[in-house]
PDB file of N, CA and C in Angstrom:
ATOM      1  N   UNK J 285     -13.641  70.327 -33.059  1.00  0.00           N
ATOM      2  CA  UNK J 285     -14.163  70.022 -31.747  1.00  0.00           C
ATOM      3  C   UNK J 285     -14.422  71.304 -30.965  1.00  0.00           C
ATOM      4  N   UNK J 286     -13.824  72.475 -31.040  1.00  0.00           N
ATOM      5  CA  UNK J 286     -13.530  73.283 -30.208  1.00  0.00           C
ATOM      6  C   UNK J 286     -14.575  74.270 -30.794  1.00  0.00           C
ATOM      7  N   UNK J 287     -14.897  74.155 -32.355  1.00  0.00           N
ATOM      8  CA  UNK J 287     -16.079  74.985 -32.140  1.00  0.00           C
ATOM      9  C   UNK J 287     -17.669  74.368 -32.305  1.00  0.00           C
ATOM     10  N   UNK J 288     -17.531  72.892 -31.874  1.00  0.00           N
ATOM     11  CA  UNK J 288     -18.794  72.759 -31.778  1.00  0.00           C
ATOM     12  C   UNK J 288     -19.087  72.293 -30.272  1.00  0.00           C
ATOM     13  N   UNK J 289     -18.186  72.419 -29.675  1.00  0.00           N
ATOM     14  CA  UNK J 289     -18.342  72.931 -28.223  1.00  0.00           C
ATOM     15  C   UNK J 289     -19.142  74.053 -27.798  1.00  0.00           C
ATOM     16  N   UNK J 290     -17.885  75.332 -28.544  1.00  0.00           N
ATOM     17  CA  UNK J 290     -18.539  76.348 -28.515  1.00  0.00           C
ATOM     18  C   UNK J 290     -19.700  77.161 -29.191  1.00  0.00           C
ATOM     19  N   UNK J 291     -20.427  76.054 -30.145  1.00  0.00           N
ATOM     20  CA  UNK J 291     -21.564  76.597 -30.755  1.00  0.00           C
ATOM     21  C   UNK J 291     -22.377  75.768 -29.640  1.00  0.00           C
ATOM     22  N   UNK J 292     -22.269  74.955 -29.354  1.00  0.00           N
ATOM     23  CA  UNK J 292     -23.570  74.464 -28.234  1.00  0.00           C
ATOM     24  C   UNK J 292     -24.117  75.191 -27.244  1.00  0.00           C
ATOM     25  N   UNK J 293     -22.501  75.980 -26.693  1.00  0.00           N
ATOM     26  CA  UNK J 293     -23.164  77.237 -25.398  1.00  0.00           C
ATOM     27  C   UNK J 293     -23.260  78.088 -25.795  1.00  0.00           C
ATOM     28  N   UNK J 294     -23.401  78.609 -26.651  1.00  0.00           N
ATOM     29  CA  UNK J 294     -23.605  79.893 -27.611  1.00  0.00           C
ATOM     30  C   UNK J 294     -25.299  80.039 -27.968  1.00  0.00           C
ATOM     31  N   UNK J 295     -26.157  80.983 -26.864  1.00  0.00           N
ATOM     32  CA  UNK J 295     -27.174  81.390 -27.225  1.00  0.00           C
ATOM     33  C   UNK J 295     -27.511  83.013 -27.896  1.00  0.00           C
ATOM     34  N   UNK J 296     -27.799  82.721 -29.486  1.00  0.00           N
ATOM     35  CA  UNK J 296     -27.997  83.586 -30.676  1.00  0.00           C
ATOM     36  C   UNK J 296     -29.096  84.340 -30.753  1.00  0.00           C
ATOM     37  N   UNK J 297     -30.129  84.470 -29.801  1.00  0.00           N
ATOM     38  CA  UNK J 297     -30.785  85.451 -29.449  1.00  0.00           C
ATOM     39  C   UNK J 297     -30.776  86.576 -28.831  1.00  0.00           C
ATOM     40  N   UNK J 298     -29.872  86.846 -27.892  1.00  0.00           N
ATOM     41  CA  UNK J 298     -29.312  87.644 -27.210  1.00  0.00           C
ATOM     42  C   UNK J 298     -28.536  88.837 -27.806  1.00  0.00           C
ATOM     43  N   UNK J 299     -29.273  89.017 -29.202  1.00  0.00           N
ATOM     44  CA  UNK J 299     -29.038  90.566 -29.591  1.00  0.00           C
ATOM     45  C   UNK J 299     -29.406  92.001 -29.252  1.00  0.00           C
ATOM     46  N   UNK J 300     -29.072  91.849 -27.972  1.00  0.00           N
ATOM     47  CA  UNK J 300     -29.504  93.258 -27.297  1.00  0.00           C
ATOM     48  C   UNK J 300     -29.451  94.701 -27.805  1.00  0.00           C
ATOM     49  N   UNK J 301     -27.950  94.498 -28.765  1.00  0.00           N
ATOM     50  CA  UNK J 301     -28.118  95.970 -29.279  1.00  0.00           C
ATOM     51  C   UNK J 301     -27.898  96.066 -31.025  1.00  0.00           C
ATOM     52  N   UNK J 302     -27.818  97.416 -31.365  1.00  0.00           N
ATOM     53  CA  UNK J 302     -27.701  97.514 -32.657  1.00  0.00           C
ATOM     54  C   UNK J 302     -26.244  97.244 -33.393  1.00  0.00           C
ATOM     55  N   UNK J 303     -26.270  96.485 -34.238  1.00  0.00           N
ATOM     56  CA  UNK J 303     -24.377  95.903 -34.826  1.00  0.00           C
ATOM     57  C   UNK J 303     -23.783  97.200 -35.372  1.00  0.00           C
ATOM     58  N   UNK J 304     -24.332  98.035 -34.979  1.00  0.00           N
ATOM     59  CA  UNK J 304     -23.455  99.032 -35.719  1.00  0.00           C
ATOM     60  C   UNK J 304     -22.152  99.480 -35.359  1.00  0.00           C
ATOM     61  N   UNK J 305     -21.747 100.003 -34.251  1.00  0.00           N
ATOM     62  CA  UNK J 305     -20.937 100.162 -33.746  1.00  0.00           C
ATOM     63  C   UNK J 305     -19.718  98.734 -34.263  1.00  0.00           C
ATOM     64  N   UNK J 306     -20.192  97.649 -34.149  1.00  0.00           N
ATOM     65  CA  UNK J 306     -19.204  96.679 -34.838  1.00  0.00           C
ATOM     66  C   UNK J 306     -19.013  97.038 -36.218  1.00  0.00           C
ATOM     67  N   UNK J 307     -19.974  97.051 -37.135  1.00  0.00           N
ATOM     68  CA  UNK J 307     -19.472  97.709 -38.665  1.00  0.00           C
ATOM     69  C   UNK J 307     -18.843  98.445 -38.548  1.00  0.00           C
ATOM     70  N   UNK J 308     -19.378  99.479 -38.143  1.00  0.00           N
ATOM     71  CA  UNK J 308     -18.012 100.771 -37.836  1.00  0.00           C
ATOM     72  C   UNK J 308     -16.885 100.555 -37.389  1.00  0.00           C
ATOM     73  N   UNK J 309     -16.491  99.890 -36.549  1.00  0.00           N
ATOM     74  CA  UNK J 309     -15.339  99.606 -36.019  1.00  0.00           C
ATOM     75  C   UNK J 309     -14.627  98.939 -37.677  1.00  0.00           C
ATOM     76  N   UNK J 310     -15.239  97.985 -37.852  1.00  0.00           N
ATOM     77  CA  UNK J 310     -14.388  96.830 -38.967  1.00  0.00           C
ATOM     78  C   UNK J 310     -14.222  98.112 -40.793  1.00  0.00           C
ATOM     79  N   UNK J 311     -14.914  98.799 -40.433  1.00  0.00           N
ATOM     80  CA  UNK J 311     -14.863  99.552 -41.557  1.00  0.00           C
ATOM     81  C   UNK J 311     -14.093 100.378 -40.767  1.00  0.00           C
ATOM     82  N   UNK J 312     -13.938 101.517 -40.073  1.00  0.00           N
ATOM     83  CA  UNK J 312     -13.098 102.386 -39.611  1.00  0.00           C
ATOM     84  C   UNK J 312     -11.403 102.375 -39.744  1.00  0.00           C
ATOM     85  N   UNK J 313     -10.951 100.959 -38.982  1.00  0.00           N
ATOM     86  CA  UNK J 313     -10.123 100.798 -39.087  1.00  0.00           C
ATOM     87  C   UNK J 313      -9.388 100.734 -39.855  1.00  0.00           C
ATOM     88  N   UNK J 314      -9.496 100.128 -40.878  1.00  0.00           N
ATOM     89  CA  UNK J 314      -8.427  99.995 -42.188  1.00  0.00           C
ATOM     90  C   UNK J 314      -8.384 101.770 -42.580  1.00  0.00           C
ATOM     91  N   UNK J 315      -9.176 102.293 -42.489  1.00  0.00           N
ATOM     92  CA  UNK J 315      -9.235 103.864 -42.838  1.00  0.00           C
ATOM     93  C   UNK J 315      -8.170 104.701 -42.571  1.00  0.00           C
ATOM     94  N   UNK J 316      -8.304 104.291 -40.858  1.00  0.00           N
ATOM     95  CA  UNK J 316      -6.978 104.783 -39.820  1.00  0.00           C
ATOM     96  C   UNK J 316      -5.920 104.545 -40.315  1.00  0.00           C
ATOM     97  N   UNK J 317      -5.478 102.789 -40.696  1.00  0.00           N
ATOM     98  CA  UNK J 317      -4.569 102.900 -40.814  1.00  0.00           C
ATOM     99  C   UNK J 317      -3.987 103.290 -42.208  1.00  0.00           C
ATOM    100  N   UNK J 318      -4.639 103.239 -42.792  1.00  0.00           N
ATOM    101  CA  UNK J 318      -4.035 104.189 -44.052  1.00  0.00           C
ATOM    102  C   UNK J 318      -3.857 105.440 -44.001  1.00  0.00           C
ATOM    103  N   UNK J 319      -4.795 106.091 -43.374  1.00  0.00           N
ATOM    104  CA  UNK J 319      -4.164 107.525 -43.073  1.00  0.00           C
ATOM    105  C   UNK J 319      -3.166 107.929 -42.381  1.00  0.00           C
ATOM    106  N   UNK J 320      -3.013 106.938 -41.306  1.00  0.00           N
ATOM    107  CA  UNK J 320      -1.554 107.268 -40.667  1.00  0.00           C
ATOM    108  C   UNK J 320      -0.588 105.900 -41.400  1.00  0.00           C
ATOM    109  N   UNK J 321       0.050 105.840 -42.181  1.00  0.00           N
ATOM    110  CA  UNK J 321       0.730 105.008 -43.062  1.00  0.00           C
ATOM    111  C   UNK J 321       2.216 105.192 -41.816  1.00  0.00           C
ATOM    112  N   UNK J 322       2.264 106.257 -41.584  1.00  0.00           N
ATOM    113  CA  UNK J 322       3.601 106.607 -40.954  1.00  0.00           C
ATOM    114  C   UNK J 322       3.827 105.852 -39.883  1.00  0.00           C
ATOM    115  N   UNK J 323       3.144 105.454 -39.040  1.00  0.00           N
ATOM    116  CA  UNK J 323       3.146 104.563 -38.221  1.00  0.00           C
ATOM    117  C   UNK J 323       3.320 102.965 -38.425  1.00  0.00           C
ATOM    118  N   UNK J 324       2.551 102.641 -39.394  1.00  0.00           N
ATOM    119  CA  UNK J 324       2.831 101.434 -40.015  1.00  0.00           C
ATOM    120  C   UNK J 324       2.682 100.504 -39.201  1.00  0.00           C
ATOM    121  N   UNK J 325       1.387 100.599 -38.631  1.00  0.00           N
ATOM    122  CA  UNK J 325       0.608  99.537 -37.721  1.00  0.00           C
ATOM    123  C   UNK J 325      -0.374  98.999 -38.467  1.00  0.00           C
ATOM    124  N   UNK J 326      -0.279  97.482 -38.367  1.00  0.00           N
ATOM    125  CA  UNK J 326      -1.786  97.122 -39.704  1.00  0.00           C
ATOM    126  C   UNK J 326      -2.573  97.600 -39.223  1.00  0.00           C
ATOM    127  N   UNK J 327      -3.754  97.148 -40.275  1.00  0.00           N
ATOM    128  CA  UNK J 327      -5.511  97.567 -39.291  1.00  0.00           C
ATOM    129  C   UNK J 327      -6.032  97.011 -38.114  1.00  0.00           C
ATOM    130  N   UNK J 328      -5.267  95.550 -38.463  1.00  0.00           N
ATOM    131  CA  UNK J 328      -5.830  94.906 -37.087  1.00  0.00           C
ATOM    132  C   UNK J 328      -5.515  95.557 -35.337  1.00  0.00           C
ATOM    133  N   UNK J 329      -4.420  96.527 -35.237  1.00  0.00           N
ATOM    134  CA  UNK J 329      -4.127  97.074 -34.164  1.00  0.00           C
ATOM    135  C   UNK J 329      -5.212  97.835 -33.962  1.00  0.00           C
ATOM    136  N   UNK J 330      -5.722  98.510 -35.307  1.00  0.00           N
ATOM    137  CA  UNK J 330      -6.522  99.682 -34.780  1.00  0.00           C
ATOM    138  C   UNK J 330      -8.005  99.056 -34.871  1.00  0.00           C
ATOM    139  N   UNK J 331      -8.381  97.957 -35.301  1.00  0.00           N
ATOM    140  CA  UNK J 331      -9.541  96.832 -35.171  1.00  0.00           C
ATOM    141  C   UNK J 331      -9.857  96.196 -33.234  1.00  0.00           C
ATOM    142  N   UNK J 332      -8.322  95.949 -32.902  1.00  0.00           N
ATOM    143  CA  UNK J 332      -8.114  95.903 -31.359  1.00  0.00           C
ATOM    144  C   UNK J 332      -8.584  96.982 -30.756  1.00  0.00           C
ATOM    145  N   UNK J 333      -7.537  98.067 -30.820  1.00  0.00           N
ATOM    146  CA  UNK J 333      -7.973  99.299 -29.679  1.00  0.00           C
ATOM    147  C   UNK J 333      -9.487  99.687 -30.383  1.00  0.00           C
ATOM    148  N   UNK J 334     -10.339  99.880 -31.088  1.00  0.00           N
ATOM    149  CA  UNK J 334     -11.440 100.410 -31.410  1.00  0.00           C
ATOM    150  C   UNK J 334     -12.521  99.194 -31.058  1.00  0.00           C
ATOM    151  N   UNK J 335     -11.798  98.035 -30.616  1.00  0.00           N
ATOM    152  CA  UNK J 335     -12.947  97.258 -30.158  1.00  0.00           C
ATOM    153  C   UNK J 335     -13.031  97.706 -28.675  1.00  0.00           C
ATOM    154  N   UNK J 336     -11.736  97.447 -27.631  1.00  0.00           N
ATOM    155  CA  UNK J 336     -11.715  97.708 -26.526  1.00  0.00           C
ATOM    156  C   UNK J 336     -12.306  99.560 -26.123  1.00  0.00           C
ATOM    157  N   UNK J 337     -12.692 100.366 -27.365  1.00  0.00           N
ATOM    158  CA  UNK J 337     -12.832 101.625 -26.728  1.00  0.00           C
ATOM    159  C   UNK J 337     -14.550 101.377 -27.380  1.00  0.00           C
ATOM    160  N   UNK J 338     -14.731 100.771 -27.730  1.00  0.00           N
ATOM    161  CA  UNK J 338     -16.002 100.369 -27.673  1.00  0.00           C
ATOM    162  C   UNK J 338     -17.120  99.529 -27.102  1.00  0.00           C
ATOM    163  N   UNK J 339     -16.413  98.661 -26.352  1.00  0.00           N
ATOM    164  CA  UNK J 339     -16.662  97.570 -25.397  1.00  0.00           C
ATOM    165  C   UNK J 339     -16.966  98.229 -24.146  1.00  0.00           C
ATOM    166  N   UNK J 340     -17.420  97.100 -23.380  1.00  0.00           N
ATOM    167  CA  UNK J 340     -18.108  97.377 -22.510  1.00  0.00           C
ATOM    168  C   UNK J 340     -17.394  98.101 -21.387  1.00  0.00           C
ATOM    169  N   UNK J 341     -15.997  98.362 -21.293  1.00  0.00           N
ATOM    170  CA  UNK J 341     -14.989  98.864 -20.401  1.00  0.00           C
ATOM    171  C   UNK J 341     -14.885 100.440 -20.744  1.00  0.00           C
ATOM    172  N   UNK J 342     -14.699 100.759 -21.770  1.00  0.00           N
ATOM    173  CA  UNK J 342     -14.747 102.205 -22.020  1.00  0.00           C
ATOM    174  C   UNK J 342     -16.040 102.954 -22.232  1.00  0.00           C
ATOM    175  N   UNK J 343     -16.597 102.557 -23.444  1.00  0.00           N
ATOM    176  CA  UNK J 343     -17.895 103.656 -23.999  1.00  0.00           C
ATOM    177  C   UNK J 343     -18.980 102.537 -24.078  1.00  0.00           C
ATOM    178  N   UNK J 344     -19.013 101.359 -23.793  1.00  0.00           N
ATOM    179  CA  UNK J 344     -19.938 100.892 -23.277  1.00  0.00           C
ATOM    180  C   UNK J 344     -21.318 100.482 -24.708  1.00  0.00           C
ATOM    181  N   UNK J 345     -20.846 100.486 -25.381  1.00  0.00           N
ATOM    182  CA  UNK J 345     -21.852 100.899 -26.785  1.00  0.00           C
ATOM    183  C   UNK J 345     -22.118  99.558 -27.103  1.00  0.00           C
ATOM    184  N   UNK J 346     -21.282  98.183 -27.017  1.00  0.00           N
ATOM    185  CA  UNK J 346     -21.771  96.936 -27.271  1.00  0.00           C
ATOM    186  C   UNK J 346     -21.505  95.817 -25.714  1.00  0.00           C
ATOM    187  N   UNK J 347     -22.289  95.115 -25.778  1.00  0.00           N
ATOM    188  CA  UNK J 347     -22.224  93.898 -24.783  1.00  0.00           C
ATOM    189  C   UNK J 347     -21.498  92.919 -25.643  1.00  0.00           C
ATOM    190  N   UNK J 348     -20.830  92.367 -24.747  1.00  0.00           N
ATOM    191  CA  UNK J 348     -20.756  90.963 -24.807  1.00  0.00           C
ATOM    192  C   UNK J 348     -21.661  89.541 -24.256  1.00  0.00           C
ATOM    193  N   UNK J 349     -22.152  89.542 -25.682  1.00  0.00           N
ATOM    194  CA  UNK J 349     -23.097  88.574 -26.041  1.00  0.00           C
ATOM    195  C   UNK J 349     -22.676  86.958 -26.216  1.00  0.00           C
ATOM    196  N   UNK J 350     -23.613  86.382 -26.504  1.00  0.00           N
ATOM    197  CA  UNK J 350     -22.965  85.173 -26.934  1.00  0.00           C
ATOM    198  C   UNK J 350     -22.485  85.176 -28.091  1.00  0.00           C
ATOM    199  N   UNK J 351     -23.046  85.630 -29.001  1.00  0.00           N
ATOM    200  CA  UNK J 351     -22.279  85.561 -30.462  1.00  0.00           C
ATOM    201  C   UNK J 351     -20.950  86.696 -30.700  1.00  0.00           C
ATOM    202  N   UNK J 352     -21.147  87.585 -30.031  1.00  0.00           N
ATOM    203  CA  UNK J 352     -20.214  88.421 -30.057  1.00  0.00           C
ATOM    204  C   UNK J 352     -18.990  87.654 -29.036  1.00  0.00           C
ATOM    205  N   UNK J 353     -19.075  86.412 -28.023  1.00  0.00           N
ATOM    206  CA  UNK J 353     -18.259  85.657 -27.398  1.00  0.00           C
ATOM    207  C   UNK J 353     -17.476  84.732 -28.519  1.00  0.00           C
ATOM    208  N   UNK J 354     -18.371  83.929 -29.487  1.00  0.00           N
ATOM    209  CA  UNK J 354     -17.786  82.955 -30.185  1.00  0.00           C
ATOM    210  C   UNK J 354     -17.062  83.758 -31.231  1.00  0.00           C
ATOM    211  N   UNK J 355     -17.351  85.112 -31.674  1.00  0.00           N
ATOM    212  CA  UNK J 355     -16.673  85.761 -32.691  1.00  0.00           C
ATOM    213  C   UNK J 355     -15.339  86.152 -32.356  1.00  0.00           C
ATOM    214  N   UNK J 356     -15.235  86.403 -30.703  1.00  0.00           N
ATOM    215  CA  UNK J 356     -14.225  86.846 -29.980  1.00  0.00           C
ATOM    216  C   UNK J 356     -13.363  85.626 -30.222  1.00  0.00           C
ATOM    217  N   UNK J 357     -13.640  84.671 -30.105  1.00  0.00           N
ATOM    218  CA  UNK J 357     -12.949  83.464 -29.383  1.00  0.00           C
ATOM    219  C   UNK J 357     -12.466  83.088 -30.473  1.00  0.00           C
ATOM    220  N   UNK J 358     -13.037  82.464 -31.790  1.00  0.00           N
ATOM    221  CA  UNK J 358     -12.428  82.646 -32.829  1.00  0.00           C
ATOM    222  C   UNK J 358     -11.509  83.370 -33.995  1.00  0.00           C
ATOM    223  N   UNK J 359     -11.800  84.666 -33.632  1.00  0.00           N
ATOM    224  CA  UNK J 359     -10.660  85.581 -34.039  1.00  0.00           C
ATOM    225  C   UNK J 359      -9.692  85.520 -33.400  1.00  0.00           C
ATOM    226  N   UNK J 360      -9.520  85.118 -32.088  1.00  0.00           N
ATOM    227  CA  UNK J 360      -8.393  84.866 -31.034  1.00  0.00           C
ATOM    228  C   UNK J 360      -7.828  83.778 -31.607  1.00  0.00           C
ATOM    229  N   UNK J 361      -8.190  83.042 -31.679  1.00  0.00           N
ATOM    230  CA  UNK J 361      -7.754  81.292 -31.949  1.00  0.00           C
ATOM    231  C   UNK J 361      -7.084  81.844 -33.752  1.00  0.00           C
ATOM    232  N   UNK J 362      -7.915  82.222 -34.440  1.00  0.00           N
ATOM    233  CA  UNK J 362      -7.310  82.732 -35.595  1.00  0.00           C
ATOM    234  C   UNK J 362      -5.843  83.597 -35.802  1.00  0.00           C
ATOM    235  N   UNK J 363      -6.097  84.368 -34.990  1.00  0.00           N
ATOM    236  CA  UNK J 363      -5.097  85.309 -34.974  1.00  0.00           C
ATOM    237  C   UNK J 363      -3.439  84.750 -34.591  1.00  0.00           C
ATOM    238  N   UNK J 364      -3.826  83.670 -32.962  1.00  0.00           N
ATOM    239  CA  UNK J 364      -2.938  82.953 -32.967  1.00  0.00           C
ATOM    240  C   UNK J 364      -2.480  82.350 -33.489  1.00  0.00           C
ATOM    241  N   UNK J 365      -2.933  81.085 -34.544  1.00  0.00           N
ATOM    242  CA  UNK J 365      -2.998  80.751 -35.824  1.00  0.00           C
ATOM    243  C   UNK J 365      -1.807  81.034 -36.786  1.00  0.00           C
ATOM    244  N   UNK J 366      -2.339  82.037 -36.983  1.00  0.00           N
ATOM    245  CA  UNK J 366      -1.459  83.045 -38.002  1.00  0.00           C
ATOM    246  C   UNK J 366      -0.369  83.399 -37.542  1.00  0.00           C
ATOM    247  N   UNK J 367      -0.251  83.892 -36.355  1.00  0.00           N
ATOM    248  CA  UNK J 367       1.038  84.206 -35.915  1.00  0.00           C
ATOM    249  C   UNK J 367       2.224  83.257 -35.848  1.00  0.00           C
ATOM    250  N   UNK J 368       1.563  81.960 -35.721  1.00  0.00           N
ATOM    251  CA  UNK J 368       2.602  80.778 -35.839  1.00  0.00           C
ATOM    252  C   UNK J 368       2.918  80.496 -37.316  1.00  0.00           C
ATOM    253  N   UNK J 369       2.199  81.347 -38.171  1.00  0.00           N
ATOM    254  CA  UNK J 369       3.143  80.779 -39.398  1.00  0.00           C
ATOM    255  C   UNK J 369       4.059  81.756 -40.282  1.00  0.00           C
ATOM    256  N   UNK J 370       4.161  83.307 -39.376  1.00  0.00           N
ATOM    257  CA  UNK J 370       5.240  83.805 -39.220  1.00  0.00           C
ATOM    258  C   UNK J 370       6.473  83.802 -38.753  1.00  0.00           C
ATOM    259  N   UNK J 371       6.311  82.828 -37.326  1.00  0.00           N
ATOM    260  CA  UNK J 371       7.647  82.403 -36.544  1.00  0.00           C
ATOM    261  C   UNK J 371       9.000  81.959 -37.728  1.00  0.00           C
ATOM    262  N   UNK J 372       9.757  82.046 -37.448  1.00  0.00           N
ATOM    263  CA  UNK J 372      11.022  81.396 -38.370  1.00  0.00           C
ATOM    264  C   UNK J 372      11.420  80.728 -37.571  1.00  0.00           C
ATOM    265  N   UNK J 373      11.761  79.101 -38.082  1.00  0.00           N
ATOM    266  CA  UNK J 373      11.909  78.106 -36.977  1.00  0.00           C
ATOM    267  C   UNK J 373      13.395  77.834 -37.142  1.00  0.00           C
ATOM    268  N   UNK J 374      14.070  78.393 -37.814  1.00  0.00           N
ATOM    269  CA  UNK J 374      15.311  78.170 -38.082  1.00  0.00           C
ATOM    270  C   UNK J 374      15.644  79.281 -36.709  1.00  0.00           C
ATOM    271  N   UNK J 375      15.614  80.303 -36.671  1.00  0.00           N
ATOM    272  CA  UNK J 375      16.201  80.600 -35.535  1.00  0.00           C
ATOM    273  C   UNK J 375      15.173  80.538 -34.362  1.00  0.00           C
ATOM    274  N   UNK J 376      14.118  80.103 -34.099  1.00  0.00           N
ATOM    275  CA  UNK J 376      13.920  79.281 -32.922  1.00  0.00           C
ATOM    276  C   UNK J 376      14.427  78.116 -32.571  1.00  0.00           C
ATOM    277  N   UNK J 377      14.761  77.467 -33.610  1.00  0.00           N
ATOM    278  CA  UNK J 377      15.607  76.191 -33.397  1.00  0.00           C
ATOM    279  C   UNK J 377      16.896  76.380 -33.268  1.00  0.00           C
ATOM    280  N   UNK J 378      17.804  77.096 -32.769  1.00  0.00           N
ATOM    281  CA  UNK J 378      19.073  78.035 -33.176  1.00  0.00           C
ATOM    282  C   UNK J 378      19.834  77.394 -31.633  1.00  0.00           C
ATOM    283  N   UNK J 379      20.391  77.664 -31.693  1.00  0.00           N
ATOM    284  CA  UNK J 379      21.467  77.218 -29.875  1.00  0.00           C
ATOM    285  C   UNK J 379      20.767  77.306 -28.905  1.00  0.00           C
ATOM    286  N   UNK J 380      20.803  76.290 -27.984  1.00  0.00           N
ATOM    287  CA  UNK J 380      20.510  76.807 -26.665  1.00  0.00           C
ATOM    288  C   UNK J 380      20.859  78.021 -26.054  1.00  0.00           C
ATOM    289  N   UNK J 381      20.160  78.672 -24.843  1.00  0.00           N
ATOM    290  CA  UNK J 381      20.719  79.355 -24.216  1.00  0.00           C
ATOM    291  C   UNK J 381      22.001  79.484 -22.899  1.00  0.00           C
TER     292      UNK J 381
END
């Protein structure tokens, strides 16, 4: 339901600029984080900060578009996703406080 909501307001013409800067980003990252192993942050951290220093708040190099909205929105929804099937419910379910 939720994404054919969001494919209805989602207008796909509105490619104003060149995707590159997104390749780069999605290729870059995993790079980073292998080179700094020492840190031991996945890629996706450095997939985050290299989106936000590429976005329209820092260096300004991509808009937020419509498709670049539903890609957002779904990696969000994904991400959350995932994170719930790391939780351990044994100790969330553990004593009250």
């Amino acid at each position: 339901m939720f994404v054919a909501v969001a494919l209805s307001s989602v207008d796909l013409s509105d490619s104003s600029r060149h995707p590159a800067p997104h390749l780069s980003a999605a290729f870059v990252a995993p790079l980073i984080s292998a080179r700094f192993r020492s840190l031991r942050l996945p890629a996706l951290v450095f997939e985050i900060v290299l989106g936000a220093v590429i976005g329209p708040d820092v260096l300004d190099l991509v808009r937020v578009s419509g498709s670049v909205q539903l890609l957002s929105n779904l990696g969000l929804a994904t991400l959350i996703f995932l994170a719930g099937f790391e939780l351990d419910l044994a100790v969330v379910k553990g004593r009250p406080l």
